[in-house]
Amino acid sequence: MDSDYLRIRPDLKTLRDPYGGMEYVVVPPIIPDWAIISATKGDRNGGITTLSGRSDRVLAMAARKTIAVVEELVEPDQVLPGLHEVYCAPVHIDAVVLAPGGAHPTDCPGRYAIDAAHMAAYVAAAKDESSFQAYLETYILEPRDHAAYLAKVGFKTHGK
């Protein structure tokens, strides 16, 4: 309350808590047009489970449209959250895409770890335009599909 935020951000408002009487600063919601989230498993109806430590479910609920990239496609009665997972209802998911390894180079706990070497290569490439363009050519534009990308980075899908 004692900062300049309220002066420089006219979209911020204050509200008084009707129960405790304290005044709070409230921020307008962010409503993305699209969200693309990673999920551990999903069904053809759009039900998914995602990791509880991430904000994927909140993002799916906030976005106008959401695509869930799933590691495994299962029957609807098998989309039960496991330890450290949460369920996200089909009403919040517009498309489910089966892509094992789809979170690479980041991780999917319980399935594969972060690819630290690839992340380091990405960070190094992002330092200037020419090296980043070379990275894009190699890993994004050149592979004809997801399988080709996974082969290029040497990723082995779960169970293979």
XYZ file of C-alpha atoms in Angstrom:
160
model
C 0.000 0.000 0.000
C 2.919 2.320 0.626
C 4.465 1.937 -2.814
C 4.054 3.815 -6.088
C 2.365 0.864 -7.779
C -1.124 2.280 -7.265
C -0.019 5.583 -8.780
C 1.684 4.110 -11.859
C -0.698 1.156 -12.393
C -4.253 2.486 -12.633
C -5.505 -1.053 -13.348
C -4.691 -2.064 -9.765
C -7.519 -1.523 -7.302
C -7.972 -1.857 -3.570
C -10.646 -3.848 -1.770
C -11.504 -4.034 1.889
C -11.881 -7.535 3.334
C -15.493 -7.618 4.554
C -14.594 -10.012 7.390
C -11.326 -8.716 8.788
C -11.426 -5.136 7.554
C -7.921 -5.158 6.034
C -7.429 -3.442 2.686
C -5.788 -5.399 -0.142
C -4.474 -4.546 -3.590
C -6.101 -6.666 -6.300
C -4.702 -7.332 -9.754
C -6.808 -7.841 -12.888
C -6.797 -11.398 -14.232
C -4.547 -12.485 -17.067
C -6.580 -14.340 -19.691
C -4.299 -15.961 -22.279
C -5.773 -16.806 -25.675
C -3.953 -20.156 -25.670
C -2.254 -22.388 -23.133
C -0.133 -25.386 -24.074
C 0.501 -27.547 -21.038
C 2.272 -30.831 -20.352
C 0.361 -33.638 -18.695
C 1.361 -37.085 -17.526
C -1.730 -38.753 -18.969
C -5.014 -37.911 -20.590
C -8.071 -39.414 -22.205
C -9.820 -38.789 -25.519
C -12.506 -36.733 -23.749
C -9.991 -34.173 -22.447
C -9.565 -35.298 -18.866
C -5.905 -35.070 -17.860
C -3.604 -35.375 -14.894
C -0.806 -32.901 -14.493
C 1.857 -32.311 -11.883
C 0.574 -30.615 -8.738
C 3.727 -28.552 -8.240
C 3.118 -26.692 -11.496
C 0.414 -24.195 -12.393
C -0.789 -26.097 -15.466
C -4.306 -26.663 -14.158
C -4.705 -22.996 -13.207
C -3.351 -21.974 -16.611
C -5.784 -24.330 -18.366
C -8.674 -22.855 -16.406
C -7.595 -19.267 -17.190
C -6.952 -19.637 -20.923
C -9.594 -19.289 -23.601
C -8.277 -22.466 -25.305
C -5.948 -25.150 -23.936
C -3.933 -27.893 -25.618
C -2.666 -30.642 -23.314
C 0.405 -32.544 -24.516
C 0.241 -35.933 -22.786
C 2.847 -38.614 -22.218
C 0.236 -41.371 -22.258
C -3.310 -41.741 -23.615
C -5.528 -43.840 -21.326
C -9.168 -44.759 -20.891
C -11.305 -42.168 -19.033
C -11.547 -44.311 -15.895
C -7.726 -44.434 -15.721
C -7.189 -40.657 -15.564
C -6.760 -40.745 -11.817
C -4.171 -38.467 -10.257
C -1.237 -40.186 -8.627
C 1.090 -38.846 -5.981
C 1.954 -35.185 -6.726
C -0.613 -34.976 -9.553
C -3.940 -33.168 -9.957
C -6.902 -33.839 -12.235
C -8.012 -31.256 -14.773
C -11.548 -31.710 -16.130
C -12.328 -31.928 -19.858
C -14.274 -28.657 -19.703
C -10.903 -26.851 -19.480
C -9.115 -28.814 -22.231
C -9.789 -28.197 -25.934
C -7.353 -30.709 -27.425
C -5.263 -33.634 -26.194
C -2.075 -34.431 -28.122
C -0.255 -37.696 -27.488
C 3.469 -36.943 -27.577
C 5.657 -39.079 -25.304
C 8.726 -36.986 -24.556
C 6.754 -33.850 -25.340
C 8.113 -31.944 -22.347
C 11.735 -32.371 -23.514
C 14.163 -30.743 -22.794
C 12.388 -30.096 -19.501
C 11.362 -32.998 -17.289
C 8.355 -35.165 -16.634
C 8.949 -36.440 -13.087
C 8.630 -40.178 -12.799
C 9.219 -40.591 -16.541
C 12.339 -38.645 -17.492
C 14.662 -36.015 -16.064
C 15.540 -32.607 -17.419
C 18.093 -32.766 -20.228
C 20.635 -30.451 -18.608
C 23.081 -30.645 -21.521
C 20.402 -29.655 -24.032
C 19.218 -26.812 -21.787
C 22.797 -25.559 -21.525
C 23.112 -25.678 -25.329
C 19.866 -23.726 -25.644
C 21.020 -21.052 -23.169
C 24.362 -20.737 -24.962
C 22.631 -20.477 -28.356
C 20.232 -17.812 -27.095
C 23.085 -15.388 -26.414
C 23.143 -14.028 -29.948
C 20.929 -14.030 -33.004
C 23.073 -16.143 -35.330
C 23.680 -18.975 -32.848
C 20.006 -18.945 -31.874
C 18.984 -19.147 -35.532
C 21.293 -22.166 -35.912
C 19.643 -23.765 -32.853
C 16.183 -23.162 -34.347
C 17.254 -24.667 -37.672
C 18.726 -27.754 -36.003
C 16.068 -28.551 -33.417
C 12.861 -26.825 -34.511
C 12.780 -26.324 -38.275
C 14.801 -29.291 -39.561
C 13.090 -32.248 -37.811
C 10.058 -33.299 -39.887
C 8.044 -34.327 -36.813
C 8.216 -35.007 -33.084
C 9.792 -38.450 -33.580
C 12.556 -36.912 -35.704
C 13.194 -34.296 -33.015
C 13.430 -36.993 -30.333
C 15.839 -39.004 -32.504
C 17.979 -35.895 -33.104
C 18.339 -35.217 -29.363
C 18.839 -38.914 -28.541
C 15.695 -39.151 -26.402
C 14.325 -42.619 -25.664
C 10.613 -42.763 -24.902
C 9.428 -44.516 -21.738
C 9.760 -48.276 -22.080
C 11.852 -48.210 -25.281
